[in-house]
Coordinates of C-alpha atoms in Angstrom, one line a residue:
M1 CA 304.1 142.3 -58.7
N2 CA 304.6 145.9 -57.5
D3 CA 308.1 144.9 -55.9
V4 CA 309.2 143.2 -59.4
A5 CA 308.1 146.3 -61.2
K6 CA 310.1 148.4 -58.8
R7 CA 313.3 146.2 -59.0
F8 CA 313.4 146.3 -62.6
G9 CA 312.1 149.6 -63.5
V10 CA 309.0 148.3 -65.6
K11 CA 305.4 149.0 -65.6
F12 CA 302.8 146.0 -65.7
K13 CA 299.2 146.2 -67.3
F14 CA 296.9 143.5 -66.3
D15 CA 294.4 142.3 -69.0
K16 CA 290.7 142.3 -67.8
N17 CA 290.7 138.6 -67.3
V18 CA 293.4 138.7 -65.1
D19 CA 292.4 138.9 -61.3
T20 CA 295.1 139.5 -58.9
V21 CA 292.9 140.1 -55.8
G22 CA 293.7 138.0 -52.8
K23 CA 296.2 136.1 -54.7
K24 CA 299.1 134.3 -52.5
M25 CA 302.1 132.9 -54.1
P26 CA 304.2 130.7 -52.0
Y27 CA 307.9 131.2 -52.0
A28 CA 307.5 134.5 -54.1
D29 CA 310.6 136.2 -53.0
F30 CA 312.6 132.9 -54.5
R31 CA 311.0 133.3 -57.7
V32 CA 312.6 136.6 -58.6
R33 CA 315.8 136.2 -60.8
P34 CA 317.7 139.5 -60.4
Y35 CA 319.6 138.9 -63.6
S36 CA 316.4 138.1 -65.8
L37 CA 313.0 139.8 -65.6
E38 CA 311.5 137.5 -68.1
M39 CA 312.5 134.3 -66.1
T40 CA 311.1 136.1 -63.1
L41 CA 307.9 136.6 -64.9
D42 CA 307.9 133.0 -66.3
N43 CA 308.2 132.0 -62.5
I44 CA 305.4 133.9 -61.5
C45 CA 302.8 133.9 -64.2
K46 CA 302.9 129.9 -65.0
Y47 CA 301.9 129.3 -61.5
Y48 CA 298.6 131.3 -62.3
D49 CA 298.3 130.0 -65.8
W50 CA 299.1 133.5 -67.0
N51 CA 301.7 134.7 -69.6
W52 CA 303.5 137.9 -70.1
W53 CA 303.9 140.1 -73.2
K54 CA 306.4 142.9 -73.9
Q55 CA 304.7 146.2 -75.0
S56 CA 306.0 149.3 -76.1
G57 CA 308.7 151.0 -73.9
N58 CA 309.0 149.4 -70.5
T59 CA 305.5 148.0 -70.3
Y60 CA 304.6 144.4 -69.9
K61 CA 300.9 143.2 -70.2
I62 CA 300.0 140.2 -67.9
K63 CA 297.2 138.0 -69.9
L64 CA 295.7 134.5 -69.6
Y65 CA 297.4 131.9 -71.1
E66 CA 296.8 131.3 -74.6
Y67 CA 297.2 128.1 -76.5
P68 CA 297.9 129.4 -79.9
R69 CA 300.3 132.2 -78.9
R70 CA 304.0 132.1 -77.9
H71 CA 307.0 134.1 -77.7
E72 CA 309.0 134.7 -80.7
A73 CA 312.0 132.8 -79.0
E74 CA 309.7 129.6 -78.8
G75 CA 308.8 130.1 -82.5
K76 CA 312.6 130.0 -83.4
M77 CA 312.9 126.6 -81.2
M78 CA 310.1 125.2 -82.9
L79 CA 311.4 126.0 -86.3
D80 CA 314.9 124.7 -85.3
W81 CA 313.3 121.5 -84.4
L82 CA 311.2 121.0 -87.2
S83 CA 314.4 121.7 -89.6
S84 CA 316.2 118.9 -87.7
L85 CA 313.4 116.2 -88.9
Y86 CA 314.4 116.6 -92.6
H87 CA 317.4 117.1 -94.4
N88 CA 316.5 116.7 -97.8
K89 CA 313.6 116.5 -100.4
E90 CA 312.8 112.7 -99.5
Q91 CA 312.7 113.3 -95.8
W92 CA 310.4 116.7 -95.9
E93 CA 308.1 115.0 -98.5
A94 CA 307.4 112.1 -96.1
R95 CA 306.8 114.7 -93.4
R96 CA 304.6 116.6 -95.9
D97 CA 302.3 113.6 -96.6
T98 CA 302.0 112.8 -93.1
L99 CA 300.8 116.6 -92.3
R100 CA 298.4 116.8 -95.2
R101 CA 296.7 113.3 -93.7
E102 CA 296.9 114.3 -90.1
V103 CA 295.7 117.8 -90.4
R104 CA 292.7 116.9 -92.4
Q105 CA 291.8 114.2 -89.9
R106 CA 292.5 116.6 -87.0
L107 CA 290.1 119.3 -88.9
E108 CA 287.5 116.7 -89.4
L109 CA 287.1 118.1 -92.7
D110 CA 285.9 114.8 -94.4
K111 CA 283.2 114.2 -91.6
F112 CA 281.9 117.9 -92.3
L113 CA 281.7 117.2 -95.9
D114 CA 279.8 114.1 -95.6
S115 CA 277.2 116.1 -93.6
C116 CA 276.7 118.5 -96.3
V117 CA 273.8 118.9 -98.5
V118 CA 273.7 117.2 -101.9
T119 CA 271.0 116.9 -104.6
K120 CA 270.3 115.4 -107.8
D121 CA 270.4 117.3 -111.1
K122 CA 268.3 116.4 -114.1
K123 CA 270.8 113.7 -115.3
G124 CA 270.8 112.2 -111.9
N125 CA 274.2 113.6 -110.8
L126 CA 274.9 114.6 -107.4
V127 CA 275.4 118.2 -106.9
R128 CA 275.2 121.3 -104.3
P129 CA 272.4 123.4 -104.0
V130 CA 273.6 126.9 -105.4
I131 CA 272.0 129.8 -106.0
L132 CA 273.5 132.6 -108.4
S133 CA 272.4 136.0 -108.8
K134 CA 272.2 137.9 -112.1
I135 CA 275.7 139.0 -113.3
R136 CA 276.4 142.8 -112.7
K137 CA 278.8 144.4 -115.5
H138 CA 281.4 146.9 -114.6
D139 CA 284.3 148.3 -116.2
G140 CA 286.5 145.2 -117.2
Y141 CA 284.8 142.9 -115.0
T142 CA 281.7 141.4 -113.5
T143 CA 280.4 140.5 -110.1
Q144 CA 277.8 137.6 -109.4
N145 CA 276.6 136.5 -105.9
I146 CA 277.0 132.9 -105.2
C147 CA 275.2 131.0 -102.2
I148 CA 275.8 127.3 -101.5
E149 CA 273.8 125.4 -99.2
L150 CA 276.4 123.5 -97.0
T151 CA 274.5 121.7 -94.0
P152 CA 270.5 122.3 -93.5
G153 CA 269.7 125.9 -93.3
Q154 CA 273.4 126.8 -93.4
H155 CA 274.9 128.4 -96.3
L156 CA 278.0 129.6 -97.9
F157 CA 277.8 133.3 -99.2
G158 CA 280.3 134.8 -101.4
T159 CA 280.7 137.0 -104.6
I160 CA 282.3 135.9 -107.9
Y161 CA 284.6 138.8 -109.6
A162 CA 285.1 137.7 -112.9
S163 CA 287.3 139.2 -116.1
L164 CA 285.4 140.3 -119.0
K165 CA 288.4 139.1 -121.0
K166 CA 287.8 136.3 -123.4
G167 CA 289.3 132.9 -122.8
K168 CA 290.7 131.1 -120.0
H169 CA 291.4 132.7 -116.6
A170 CA 293.2 132.0 -113.4
L171 CA 291.0 131.3 -110.6
I172 CA 291.9 133.2 -106.9
V173 CA 290.0 132.0 -103.9
C174 CA 290.0 134.6 -101.5
P175 CA 289.1 133.4 -97.9
D176 CA 288.1 136.6 -95.5
G177 CA 290.0 138.0 -92.5
H178 CA 288.5 139.7 -89.4
W179 CA 288.3 143.1 -90.7
P180 CA 284.6 144.5 -91.1
Y181 CA 283.1 142.0 -93.4
R182 CA 283.9 141.1 -97.2
Y183 CA 281.7 143.7 -98.4
R184 CA 284.3 146.8 -97.6
K185 CA 286.3 148.8 -100.1
D186 CA 289.5 147.3 -99.9
E187 CA 288.2 143.9 -100.6
Q188 CA 286.1 145.0 -103.5
Q189 CA 289.0 146.8 -104.8
R190 CA 291.5 144.1 -104.6
L191 CA 289.2 141.5 -106.1
G192 CA 288.0 143.7 -108.6
T193 CA 291.5 144.8 -109.7
L194 CA 292.5 141.4 -110.0
A195 CA 289.6 140.4 -112.0
R196 CA 290.1 143.3 -114.6
M197 CA 293.9 141.9 -115.0
G198 CA 292.3 138.7 -116.1
A199 CA 291.5 136.5 -113.2
V200 CA 288.3 135.0 -111.4
C201 CA 288.2 135.9 -107.8
V202 CA 285.6 134.4 -105.4
D203 CA 285.6 135.4 -101.5
F204 CA 283.0 134.3 -98.9
D205 CA 281.6 135.1 -95.5
L206 CA 283.4 134.1 -92.3
Y207 CA 281.0 131.6 -90.1
G208 CA 278.8 133.8 -88.0
W209 CA 279.9 137.3 -89.9
G210 CA 277.6 139.2 -92.8
E211 CA 274.8 136.8 -93.8
S212 CA 276.1 134.0 -92.1
E213 CA 275.3 135.8 -88.8
K214 CA 271.8 135.2 -89.5
E215 CA 272.3 131.3 -89.4
V216 CA 274.8 130.6 -86.9
G217 CA 275.2 133.2 -84.5
D218 CA 278.3 133.3 -82.7
H219 CA 281.7 133.3 -84.7
H220 CA 283.9 132.3 -81.9
S221 CA 283.7 128.3 -82.0
S222 CA 285.8 125.4 -83.2
R223 CA 283.0 124.7 -85.7
A224 CA 284.2 128.0 -87.6
H225 CA 287.4 126.5 -88.2
V226 CA 286.2 123.2 -90.1
Y227 CA 283.3 125.6 -91.7
Q228 CA 285.5 128.1 -93.3
A229 CA 288.2 125.6 -94.4
A230 CA 285.3 123.6 -96.0
C231 CA 284.1 127.0 -97.7
G232 CA 287.4 127.4 -99.4
Y233 CA 287.6 123.9 -100.2
I234 CA 284.0 123.4 -101.7
L235 CA 284.3 126.9 -103.4
L236 CA 287.3 125.8 -105.4
D237 CA 285.8 122.4 -106.1
W238 CA 282.6 124.1 -107.3
M239 CA 284.5 127.0 -109.7
L240 CA 286.6 124.2 -111.3
K241 CA 283.9 122.0 -112.1
N242 CA 281.0 124.3 -113.1
R243 CA 282.9 127.3 -114.9
K244 CA 284.2 127.0 -118.1
D245 CA 286.4 130.1 -118.2
I246 CA 289.0 128.6 -115.6
D247 CA 292.5 127.4 -116.2
T248 CA 293.2 124.5 -114.0
E249 CA 296.8 125.0 -114.0
R250 CA 296.6 128.6 -112.5
V251 CA 294.7 128.3 -109.2
G252 CA 295.5 130.5 -106.8
V253 CA 294.8 131.3 -102.7
M254 CA 295.4 134.7 -101.1
G255 CA 293.9 136.1 -97.9
G256 CA 294.8 138.4 -94.9
S257 CA 294.9 137.9 -91.3
G258 CA 292.6 135.3 -90.6
G259 CA 292.2 134.9 -94.1
G260 CA 295.9 134.1 -94.5
T261 CA 295.2 131.1 -92.1
H262 CA 292.7 129.7 -94.3
T263 CA 294.9 130.5 -97.5
V264 CA 297.6 128.1 -95.8
M265 CA 294.9 125.4 -94.9
L266 CA 293.5 125.4 -98.4
S267 CA 297.1 125.5 -100.1
L268 CA 297.6 122.4 -97.9
L269 CA 294.3 120.5 -98.4
D270 CA 293.9 121.0 -102.0
E271 CA 296.9 119.8 -104.3
R272 CA 295.0 121.8 -107.3
V273 CA 296.2 124.9 -105.8
T274 CA 299.2 126.2 -107.9
A275 CA 300.2 129.5 -105.7
S276 CA 299.7 130.7 -102.5
A277 CA 299.7 134.2 -100.9
P278 CA 299.3 134.5 -97.1
V279 CA 299.2 138.2 -95.9
V280 CA 299.9 139.6 -92.4
H281 CA 299.5 136.1 -91.2
L282 CA 302.6 133.7 -91.2
A283 CA 304.3 133.2 -87.9
S284 CA 306.1 130.3 -86.4
H285 CA 304.8 131.7 -82.8
F286 CA 301.4 132.4 -83.3
D287 CA 298.6 130.1 -84.9
G288 CA 295.6 132.8 -85.0
G289 CA 293.8 134.2 -82.1
C290 CA 290.3 133.1 -83.1
P291 CA 289.0 129.6 -82.8
C292 CA 288.1 129.8 -86.7
E293 CA 291.9 129.7 -87.0
S294 CA 293.0 127.3 -84.1
G295 CA 289.8 125.8 -82.9
M296 CA 290.5 122.4 -84.1
P297 CA 293.8 120.9 -83.1
V298 CA 295.8 120.8 -86.5
Q299 CA 298.9 122.2 -84.7
L300 CA 299.2 118.9 -83.0
S301 CA 299.5 117.1 -86.5
A302 CA 302.7 114.8 -87.0
G303 CA 304.1 115.3 -83.4
G304 CA 303.5 119.0 -83.4
T305 CA 303.9 122.1 -86.3
C306 CA 303.1 125.3 -86.7
E307 CA 302.0 127.8 -89.6
P308 CA 305.4 128.2 -91.6
E309 CA 305.5 124.3 -91.9
L310 CA 301.9 123.9 -93.0
A311 CA 302.7 126.8 -95.3
A312 CA 305.7 124.8 -96.8
V313 CA 303.6 122.0 -97.9
I314 CA 302.9 123.7 -101.3
A315 CA 306.5 123.9 -102.2
P316 CA 307.9 124.1 -104.6
K317 CA 305.0 126.1 -106.2
P318 CA 304.9 129.7 -106.0
M319 CA 304.1 131.7 -102.6
L320 CA 304.4 135.0 -101.5
V321 CA 304.6 136.0 -97.8
V322 CA 303.6 139.5 -97.1
S323 CA 304.6 140.8 -93.6
D324 CA 304.9 144.1 -91.7
G325 CA 306.7 145.7 -88.7
G326 CA 303.4 146.4 -86.7
D327 CA 302.2 142.7 -85.8
W328 CA 303.5 139.3 -85.1
T329 CA 304.8 138.8 -88.8
S330 CA 307.3 141.5 -88.0
S331 CA 309.7 138.3 -87.5
V332 CA 309.2 137.0 -91.1
P333 CA 312.3 138.3 -92.8
T334 CA 314.8 136.7 -90.2
L335 CA 312.9 133.7 -88.9
E336 CA 310.1 132.1 -91.0
F337 CA 311.4 133.4 -94.6
P338 CA 314.9 131.7 -94.0
Y339 CA 313.0 128.6 -93.1
L340 CA 310.8 128.6 -96.1
Q341 CA 313.6 129.2 -98.3
R342 CA 315.2 126.2 -96.9
I343 CA 312.4 123.9 -97.8
Y344 CA 312.2 125.5 -101.2
G345 CA 315.9 125.0 -101.4
F346 CA 315.3 121.1 -101.3
Y347 CA 313.7 121.5 -105.0
G348 CA 316.2 124.1 -106.0
A349 CA 313.3 126.5 -106.3
Q350 CA 314.2 129.3 -103.7
D351 CA 313.0 131.8 -106.3
K352 CA 309.8 130.5 -106.1
V353 CA 309.1 131.7 -102.6
R354 CA 309.1 135.4 -101.7
N355 CA 308.6 137.7 -99.0
V356 CA 307.5 141.4 -99.3
H357 CA 308.1 142.9 -95.7
L358 CA 307.0 146.4 -94.9
P359 CA 308.6 147.4 -91.5
N360 CA 306.6 150.6 -91.1
E361 CA 303.5 149.4 -91.7
R362 CA 300.8 147.6 -89.4
H363 CA 298.2 144.7 -89.5
D364 CA 296.0 145.6 -92.4
F365 CA 295.3 145.1 -96.2
R366 CA 296.2 148.6 -97.4
E367 CA 297.6 149.9 -100.8
N368 CA 301.4 148.5 -100.5
K369 CA 300.1 145.1 -99.3
R370 CA 297.4 144.9 -102.2
N371 CA 300.3 145.9 -104.8
A372 CA 302.7 143.1 -103.4
V373 CA 299.9 140.9 -104.1
Y374 CA 298.9 142.4 -107.9
D375 CA 302.6 142.4 -108.6
F376 CA 302.9 138.2 -107.6
F377 CA 299.9 137.2 -109.6
I378 CA 301.0 139.3 -112.6
D379 CA 304.1 137.4 -112.5
V380 CA 303.1 134.0 -111.7
F381 CA 299.7 133.9 -113.6
G382 CA 300.6 136.2 -116.5
L383 CA 297.8 139.0 -115.7
D384 CA 297.6 142.1 -117.5
R385 CA 299.2 144.8 -115.6
S386 CA 298.0 147.4 -117.8
M387 CA 294.5 147.1 -116.3
L388 CA 295.8 147.6 -112.8
D389 CA 293.7 150.8 -111.8
E390 CA 291.9 150.5 -108.6
S391 CA 289.9 153.7 -109.2
K392 CA 287.9 151.7 -112.0
I393 CA 286.4 149.5 -109.2
E394 CA 282.9 150.3 -108.5
I395 CA 282.2 149.8 -104.7
E396 CA 278.9 148.0 -104.6
S397 CA 276.6 148.3 -101.5
E398 CA 276.5 145.7 -98.7
E399 CA 272.9 144.8 -99.7
T400 CA 273.9 144.3 -103.1
L401 CA 276.7 141.6 -102.5
K402 CA 274.0 139.9 -100.3
S403 CA 271.8 136.7 -101.5
L404 CA 269.2 135.7 -98.7
Y405 CA 269.4 138.2 -96.0
K406 CA 269.1 141.5 -97.6

């Protein structure tokens, strides 16, 4: 590797899990391609089940092989292959129906739902055990904690942010990403602001994060994948069946990073969703680096798929994709978005899918990304822009937003 670095004028950084000590490679010199550093690295790394990733400048990082992460060029090849499978709406919808069925099977969602706790209410109806806190009133919206027992001893923990306006409201389910818990300031600002503008929003803890950590421990497991998908599915279902203030024609999903993964998942699993907004997530070459996003083999559905195709299942309903220049979504404007436009074109609905790209920003859910989400839901759900003021949001303490483990 030192010889390769010298030959091509580059530097190598080795991930902590890559052990080069004592490694010997047969025909090492013959693996070098003088005309291509990348082919040379492929020939070397694949022998040891490693992979290479270009960093800034002339630095390359050598890491262990990761099944959910590929190079951008491979993402293009995947989208080109997928595009060759359907050339009109009928062919696409046949593929779409197969994806819906196989993703649900590979996720093992129905098996999980069958294991969930149900009880009987006073009328003998089967219901989920739910704990609701007292409603807390703020400037233009309310908050209320919700706790639903899923499997015995394990709960869904979330908070409902509801508009104080009278009448029927849009519902927006908000899966969380891998930022420091759903109690953080920017999440409260986002959900509270949408509520002030006329929506009802609900978020929930990741598996093994927040209050859930007290019950399940380690977040990094394949069970987290189905658990978090089920949380979104169950929350949406409970909200639609139990709240009288929801407009069933306006049902959205919106989340960033790992929450973007589960935004795509819920949009695919539940046809009641009418608008989707995955933020800093969508890429053809990355399925999500955590088992809660890729622990179950959903990407093998229908002979092989990727996140943009799974996201396209919602077509022709409105979708916003927010991307930036500082993470894997940097390719969206030139790669993933044109693919989505093609799918929406089958319905004559290219205007229903949009991309807000922020080339100078990085992987976060800061102000410009929140503003993109606000604009989208103002447009598609008719929310009240005059109520858009994040300074009006009261940031509650972590303890206030908890239900059982304060």
